[in-house]
Amino acid sequence: MPGVSDRLPVFPWDRLEPYRASAAAHPGGLVDLSVGTPVDPVPEVIREALTAAADSPGYPTVWGTPELRDALAGWAGRRLGARGVEHTNVLPVVGSKELVAWLPTQLGLGPGDRVAFPRLAYPTYEAGARLARAEPVVYDEPTEVAPEGLRILWLNSPSNPTGRVLSKEELRTAVAWAREHGVLVVSDECYLELGWEADPVSVLHPDVCGGSFDGVVAVHSLSKRSNLAGYRAAFIAGDAAVLGELLKIRKHGGMMVPAPVQAATVAALADDEHVAEQRARYRARRTALRGALETAGFRIEHSEASLYLWSTRDEPCWDTVADLAKRGILVAPGDFYGPAGERFVRVALTASDERVAAAVERLRG
């Protein structure tokens, strides 16, 4: 019997292991700039909230505590500019990757349905379509996708891997087109707090959605802004009908954010100071790495936001990966994100100041 995994490509990160071994053999040790996993401490205010909620013997609810829903709705209004966000417009999820991977299945997609996403994109958009037996479709411009059978249109701003930010006008055009054709827009906004040369805008902003959440859902994560990748703390916001359907399904599936993590999320969303401090760390690392990469002959494209520098030396990406591995630096090959990335590498900012300094020295040497 064929396994479900037969629908999926080989997990891309497994292909990087030989280069990791090569980089780790460098006398100065490995500098891992491949995966965007946080390395800085979890802010104290969040750890205190987690600890205070540690005695949680009962089952948490899928919808979250009223305090959590208040926090999610309040943050969406305060930070995203969304208007009229009620409890029915928010839903906590067990990390954003889980939501991306299972959304098409939970919304009942199957053979004959289509899921569209950018040509350069987070691989889990395609994986989610394939898990549901839907057809994955890539696009250069979202409004150029044939609407027949299209059920979900993924937007991603700021983009992983390129760091590109969509303007209000681009977002508004995509939403209007999708509504005209009865297509659900799902906007992955997990890097929205990390704009450097642009100010990312949410699909829930009234200038984009016209003050109505019909047909639009935004995906947000605390992994990057608050160093909570290990907590699996994320949420979605938007169309109450879509979120209500997901809530019913996720109750049956037991897809519950642990109670201490719910409490930690409330604390994280109430505190802006730690977000500003983390942004400052990433900004300094970005400046240092960008300068060193350009000195080493790289060209940086887009990268106006997010945690990555989309970099090229106009050569096959695996040649770049191999060369940097000899210097003890591990980066992600661009073709992990689609064939259009075959001459790029993605360089993450998620390494300690000491390791970033080591990478800068090796690149300039």
PDB file of N, CA, C and O in Angstrom, residues 54-101:
ATOM      1  N   ALA A  54       2.480  26.662  34.958  1.00  0.00           N
ATOM      2  CA  ALA A  54       2.978  25.292  34.823  1.00  0.00           C
ATOM      3  C   ALA A  54       2.060  24.258  35.480  1.00  0.00           C
ATOM      4  O   ALA A  54       1.980  23.106  35.030  1.00  0.00           O
ATOM      5  N   ASP A  55       1.367  24.646  36.540  1.00  0.00           N
ATOM      6  CA  ASP A  55       0.454  23.718  37.214  1.00  0.00           C
ATOM      7  C   ASP A  55      -0.883  23.743  36.477  1.00  0.00           C
ATOM      8  O   ASP A  55      -1.857  24.348  36.921  1.00  0.00           O
ATOM      9  N   SER A  56      -0.913  23.059  35.342  1.00  0.00           N
ATOM     10  CA  SER A  56      -2.107  23.041  34.477  1.00  0.00           C
ATOM     11  C   SER A  56      -2.491  21.591  34.190  1.00  0.00           C
ATOM     12  O   SER A  56      -2.247  21.064  33.101  1.00  0.00           O
ATOM     13  N   PRO A  57      -3.095  20.911  35.165  1.00  0.00           N
ATOM     14  CA  PRO A  57      -3.370  19.479  34.996  1.00  0.00           C
ATOM     15  C   PRO A  57      -4.512  19.148  34.045  1.00  0.00           C
ATOM     16  O   PRO A  57      -4.596  18.030  33.544  1.00  0.00           O
ATOM     17  N   GLY A  58      -5.385  20.099  33.788  1.00  0.00           N
ATOM     18  CA  GLY A  58      -6.540  19.812  32.933  1.00  0.00           C
ATOM     19  C   GLY A  58      -6.247  20.042  31.463  1.00  0.00           C
ATOM     20  O   GLY A  58      -5.224  20.618  31.075  1.00  0.00           O
ATOM     21  N   TYR A  59      -7.168  19.577  30.627  1.00  0.00           N
ATOM     22  CA  TYR A  59      -7.023  19.792  29.189  1.00  0.00           C
ATOM     23  C   TYR A  59      -7.216  21.269  28.837  1.00  0.00           C
ATOM     24  O   TYR A  59      -8.152  21.908  29.326  1.00  0.00           O
ATOM     25  N   PRO A  60      -6.371  21.799  27.967  1.00  0.00           N
ATOM     26  CA  PRO A  60      -6.638  23.140  27.443  1.00  0.00           C
ATOM     27  C   PRO A  60      -7.730  23.072  26.383  1.00  0.00           C
ATOM     28  O   PRO A  60      -8.061  21.985  25.894  1.00  0.00           O
ATOM     29  N   THR A  61      -8.275  24.223  26.030  1.00  0.00           N
ATOM     30  CA  THR A  61      -9.273  24.246  24.967  1.00  0.00           C
ATOM     31  C   THR A  61      -8.620  24.595  23.645  1.00  0.00           C
ATOM     32  O   THR A  61      -7.615  25.312  23.585  1.00  0.00           O
ATOM     33  N   VAL A  62      -9.197  24.096  22.571  1.00  0.00           N
ATOM     34  CA  VAL A  62      -8.672  24.368  21.236  1.00  0.00           C
ATOM     35  C   VAL A  62      -8.764  25.850  20.911  1.00  0.00           C
ATOM     36  O   VAL A  62      -7.858  26.423  20.277  1.00  0.00           O
ATOM     37  N   TRP A  63      -9.838  26.495  21.333  1.00  0.00           N
ATOM     38  CA  TRP A  63     -10.050  27.911  21.034  1.00  0.00           C
ATOM     39  C   TRP A  63      -9.203  28.815  21.919  1.00  0.00           C
ATOM     40  O   TRP A  63      -9.042  29.999  21.655  1.00  0.00           O
ATOM     41  N   GLY A  64      -8.666  28.252  23.009  1.00  0.00           N
ATOM     42  CA  GLY A  64      -7.852  29.038  23.921  1.00  0.00           C
ATOM     43  C   GLY A  64      -8.681  29.694  24.995  1.00  0.00           C
ATOM     44  O   GLY A  64      -9.910  29.771  24.912  1.00  0.00           O
ATOM     45  N   THR A  65      -8.015  30.185  26.018  1.00  0.00           N
ATOM     46  CA  THR A  65      -8.695  30.878  27.109  1.00  0.00           C
ATOM     47  C   THR A  65      -9.261  32.202  26.609  1.00  0.00           C
ATOM     48  O   THR A  65      -8.786  32.768  25.612  1.00  0.00           O
ATOM     49  N   PRO A  66     -10.265  32.740  27.299  1.00  0.00           N
ATOM     50  CA  PRO A  66     -10.742  34.085  26.938  1.00  0.00           C
ATOM     51  C   PRO A  66      -9.627  35.132  26.965  1.00  0.00           C
ATOM     52  O   PRO A  66      -9.603  36.048  26.142  1.00  0.00           O
ATOM     53  N   GLU A  67      -8.697  34.980  27.933  1.00  0.00           N
ATOM     54  CA  GLU A  67      -7.572  35.918  28.017  1.00  0.00           C
ATOM     55  C   GLU A  67      -6.703  35.831  26.770  1.00  0.00           C
ATOM     56  O   GLU A  67      -6.222  36.864  26.268  1.00  0.00           O
ATOM     57  N   LEU A  68      -6.492  34.631  26.266  1.00  0.00           N
ATOM     58  CA  LEU A  68      -5.696  34.480  25.046  1.00  0.00           C
ATOM     59  C   LEU A  68      -6.418  35.098  23.854  1.00  0.00           C
ATOM     60  O   LEU A  68      -5.809  35.823  23.057  1.00  0.00           O
ATOM     61  N   ARG A  69      -7.721  34.838  23.741  1.00  0.00           N
ATOM     62  CA  ARG A  69      -8.465  35.414  22.614  1.00  0.00           C
ATOM     63  C   ARG A  69      -8.487  36.939  22.685  1.00  0.00           C
ATOM     64  O   ARG A  69      -8.376  37.624  21.664  1.00  0.00           O
ATOM     65  N   ASP A  70      -8.594  37.470  23.908  1.00  0.00           N
ATOM     66  CA  ASP A  70      -8.496  38.923  24.076  1.00  0.00           C
ATOM     67  C   ASP A  70      -7.145  39.431  23.578  1.00  0.00           C
ATOM     68  O   ASP A  70      -7.064  40.462  22.899  1.00  0.00           O
ATOM     69  N   ALA A  71      -6.097  38.707  23.937  1.00  0.00           N
ATOM     70  CA  ALA A  71      -4.746  39.129  23.559  1.00  0.00           C
ATOM     71  C   ALA A  71      -4.560  39.066  22.047  1.00  0.00           C
ATOM     72  O   ALA A  71      -3.966  39.976  21.446  1.00  0.00           O
ATOM     73  N   LEU A  72      -5.035  38.004  21.416  1.00  0.00           N
ATOM     74  CA  LEU A  72      -4.895  37.865  19.969  1.00  0.00           C
ATOM     75  C   LEU A  72      -5.669  38.952  19.240  1.00  0.00           C
ATOM     76  O   LEU A  72      -5.157  39.600  18.311  1.00  0.00           O
ATOM     77  N   ALA A  73      -6.923  39.172  19.660  1.00  0.00           N
ATOM     78  CA  ALA A  73      -7.749  40.188  19.011  1.00  0.00           C
ATOM     79  C   ALA A  73      -7.183  41.588  19.243  1.00  0.00           C
ATOM     80  O   ALA A  73      -7.131  42.419  18.322  1.00  0.00           O
ATOM     81  N   GLY A  74      -6.737  41.845  20.458  1.00  0.00           N
ATOM     82  CA  GLY A  74      -6.181  43.152  20.773  1.00  0.00           C
ATOM     83  C   GLY A  74      -4.906  43.438  19.997  1.00  0.00           C
ATOM     84  O   GLY A  74      -4.712  44.557  19.491  1.00  0.00           O
ATOM     85  N   TRP A  75      -4.033  42.454  19.898  1.00  0.00           N
ATOM     86  CA  TRP A  75      -2.786  42.646  19.154  1.00  0.00           C
ATOM     87  C   TRP A  75      -3.067  42.870  17.671  1.00  0.00           C
ATOM     88  O   TRP A  75      -2.426  43.724  17.040  1.00  0.00           O
ATOM     89  N   ALA A  76      -4.011  42.128  17.114  1.00  0.00           N
ATOM     90  CA  ALA A  76      -4.338  42.302  15.693  1.00  0.00           C
ATOM     91  C   ALA A  76      -4.848  43.719  15.430  1.00  0.00           C
ATOM     92  O   ALA A  76      -4.536  44.323  14.396  1.00  0.00           O
ATOM     93  N   GLY A  77      -5.621  44.277  16.366  1.00  0.00           N
ATOM     94  CA  GLY A  77      -6.086  45.641  16.196  1.00  0.00           C
ATOM     95  C   GLY A  77      -4.967  46.652  16.378  1.00  0.00           C
ATOM     96  O   GLY A  77      -4.807  47.585  15.578  1.00  0.00           O
ATOM     97  N   ARG A  78      -4.157  46.454  17.417  1.00  0.00           N
ATOM     98  CA  ARG A  78      -3.109  47.424  17.742  1.00  0.00           C
ATOM     99  C   ARG A  78      -1.953  47.385  16.758  1.00  0.00           C
ATOM    100  O   ARG A  78      -1.474  48.417  16.296  1.00  0.00           O
ATOM    101  N   ARG A  79      -1.499  46.180  16.410  1.00  0.00           N
ATOM    102  CA  ARG A  79      -0.293  46.055  15.577  1.00  0.00           C
ATOM    103  C   ARG A  79      -0.602  45.997  14.092  1.00  0.00           C
ATOM    104  O   ARG A  79       0.143  46.539  13.272  1.00  0.00           O
ATOM    105  N   LEU A  80      -1.691  45.334  13.710  1.00  0.00           N
ATOM    106  CA  LEU A  80      -2.001  45.161  12.293  1.00  0.00           C
ATOM    107  C   LEU A  80      -2.933  46.239  11.763  1.00  0.00           C
ATOM    108  O   LEU A  80      -3.127  46.340  10.552  1.00  0.00           O
ATOM    109  N   GLY A  81      -3.559  46.989  12.668  1.00  0.00           N
ATOM    110  CA  GLY A  81      -4.527  47.997  12.239  1.00  0.00           C
ATOM    111  C   GLY A  81      -5.871  47.410  11.852  1.00  0.00           C
ATOM    112  O   GLY A  81      -6.710  48.106  11.269  1.00  0.00           O
ATOM    113  N   ALA A  82      -6.094  46.129  12.174  1.00  0.00           N
ATOM    114  CA  ALA A  82      -7.365  45.487  11.842  1.00  0.00           C
ATOM    115  C   ALA A  82      -8.483  46.061  12.714  1.00  0.00           C
ATOM    116  O   ALA A  82      -8.276  46.335  13.901  1.00  0.00           O
ATOM    117  N   ARG A  83      -9.649  46.230  12.129  1.00  0.00           N
ATOM    118  CA  ARG A  83     -10.771  46.830  12.839  1.00  0.00           C
ATOM    119  C   ARG A  83     -11.859  45.792  13.119  1.00  0.00           C
ATOM    120  O   ARG A  83     -12.175  44.972  12.265  1.00  0.00           O
ATOM    121  N   GLY A  84     -12.415  45.880  14.329  1.00  0.00           N
ATOM    122  CA  GLY A  84     -13.548  45.023  14.662  1.00  0.00           C
ATOM    123  C   GLY A  84     -13.198  43.566  14.847  1.00  0.00           C
ATOM    124  O   GLY A  84     -14.006  42.688  14.536  1.00  0.00           O
ATOM    125  N   VAL A  85     -12.006  43.283  15.389  1.00  0.00           N
ATOM    126  CA  VAL A  85     -11.595  41.893  15.592  1.00  0.00           C
ATOM    127  C   VAL A  85     -12.270  41.347  16.845  1.00  0.00           C
ATOM    128  O   VAL A  85     -12.041  41.830  17.955  1.00  0.00           O
ATOM    129  N   GLU A  86     -13.094  40.323  16.663  1.00  0.00           N
ATOM    130  CA  GLU A  86     -13.782  39.653  17.766  1.00  0.00           C
ATOM    131  C   GLU A  86     -13.127  38.303  18.050  1.00  0.00           C
ATOM    132  O   GLU A  86     -12.251  37.852  17.307  1.00  0.00           O
ATOM    133  N   HIS A  87     -13.588  37.646  19.105  1.00  0.00           N
ATOM    134  CA  HIS A  87     -13.054  36.318  19.425  1.00  0.00           C
ATOM    135  C   HIS A  87     -13.269  35.343  18.267  1.00  0.00           C
ATOM    136  O   HIS A  87     -12.454  34.442  18.044  1.00  0.00           O
ATOM    137  N   THR A  88     -14.357  35.508  17.536  1.00  0.00           N
ATOM    138  CA  THR A  88     -14.631  34.596  16.413  1.00  0.00           C
ATOM    139  C   THR A  88     -13.678  34.797  15.244  1.00  0.00           C
ATOM    140  O   THR A  88     -13.647  33.986  14.326  1.00  0.00           O
ATOM    141  N   ASN A  89     -12.878  35.862  15.303  1.00  0.00           N
ATOM    142  CA  ASN A  89     -11.930  36.161  14.222  1.00  0.00           C
ATOM    143  C   ASN A  89     -10.513  35.712  14.539  1.00  0.00           C
ATOM    144  O   ASN A  89      -9.589  36.028  13.784  1.00  0.00           O
ATOM    145  N   VAL A  90     -10.306  34.993  15.658  1.00  0.00           N
ATOM    146  CA  VAL A  90      -8.958  34.538  16.019  1.00  0.00           C
ATOM    147  C   VAL A  90      -8.999  33.075  16.433  1.00  0.00           C
ATOM    148  O   VAL A  90     -10.010  32.585  16.961  1.00  0.00           O
ATOM    149  N   LEU A  91      -7.882  32.394  16.209  1.00  0.00           N
ATOM    150  CA  LEU A  91      -7.774  30.980  16.562  1.00  0.00           C
ATOM    151  C   LEU A  91      -6.309  30.628  16.788  1.00  0.00           C
ATOM    152  O   LEU A  91      -5.489  30.781  15.874  1.00  0.00           O
ATOM    153  N   PRO A  92      -5.932  30.165  17.994  1.00  0.00           N
ATOM    154  CA  PRO A  92      -4.550  29.740  18.223  1.00  0.00           C
ATOM    155  C   PRO A  92      -4.270  28.430  17.504  1.00  0.00           C
ATOM    156  O   PRO A  92      -5.164  27.583  17.347  1.00  0.00           O
ATOM    157  N   VAL A  93      -3.027  28.254  17.053  1.00  0.00           N
ATOM    158  CA  VAL A  93      -2.628  27.019  16.374  1.00  0.00           C
ATOM    159  C   VAL A  93      -1.289  26.546  16.938  1.00  0.00           C
ATOM    160  O   VAL A  93      -0.546  27.315  17.536  1.00  0.00           O
ATOM    161  N   VAL A  94      -0.992  25.267  16.708  1.00  0.00           N
ATOM    162  CA  VAL A  94       0.186  24.638  17.314  1.00  0.00           C
ATOM    163  C   VAL A  94       1.396  24.882  16.420  1.00  0.00           C
ATOM    164  O   VAL A  94       1.941  23.961  15.803  1.00  0.00           O
ATOM    165  N   GLY A  95       1.804  26.135  16.320  1.00  0.00           N
ATOM    166  CA  GLY A  95       2.877  26.507  15.412  1.00  0.00           C
ATOM    167  C   GLY A  95       2.333  26.740  14.009  1.00  0.00           C
ATOM    168  O   GLY A  95       1.391  26.073  13.569  1.00  0.00           O
ATOM    169  N   SER A  96       2.927  27.675  13.285  1.00  0.00           N
ATOM    170  CA  SER A  96       2.382  28.012  11.969  1.00  0.00           C
ATOM    171  C   SER A  96       2.615  26.917  10.928  1.00  0.00           C
ATOM    172  O   SER A  96       1.810  26.757  10.010  1.00  0.00           O
ATOM    173  N   LYS A  97       3.687  26.135  11.058  1.00  0.00           N
ATOM    174  CA  LYS A  97       3.940  25.095  10.058  1.00  0.00           C
ATOM    175  C   LYS A  97       2.836  24.046  10.062  1.00  0.00           C
ATOM    176  O   LYS A  97       2.412  23.574   9.003  1.00  0.00           O
ATOM    177  N   GLU A  98       2.374  23.690  11.260  1.00  0.00           N
ATOM    178  CA  GLU A  98       1.258  22.732  11.352  1.00  0.00           C
ATOM    179  C   GLU A  98       0.048  23.262  10.596  1.00  0.00           C
ATOM    180  O   GLU A  98      -0.604  22.534   9.839  1.00  0.00           O
ATOM    181  N   LEU A  99      -0.256  24.528  10.778  1.00  0.00           N
ATOM    182  CA  LEU A  99      -1.414  25.123  10.115  1.00  0.00           C
ATOM    183  C   LEU A  99      -1.237  25.113   8.602  1.00  0.00           C
ATOM    184  O   LEU A  99      -2.150  24.728   7.857  1.00  0.00           O
ATOM    185  N   VAL A 100      -0.063  25.504   8.127  1.00  0.00           N
ATOM    186  CA  VAL A 100       0.190  25.550   6.687  1.00  0.00           C
ATOM    187  C   VAL A 100       0.061  24.161   6.081  1.00  0.00           C
ATOM    188  O   VAL A 100      -0.547  23.974   5.016  1.00  0.00           O
ATOM    189  N   ALA A 101       0.623  23.162   6.753  1.00  0.00           N
ATOM    190  CA  ALA A 101       0.636  21.810   6.201  1.00  0.00           C
ATOM    191  C   ALA A 101      -0.749  21.185   6.135  1.00  0.00           C
ATOM    192  O   ALA A 101      -1.049  20.426   5.200  1.00  0.00           O
TER     193      ALA A 101
END
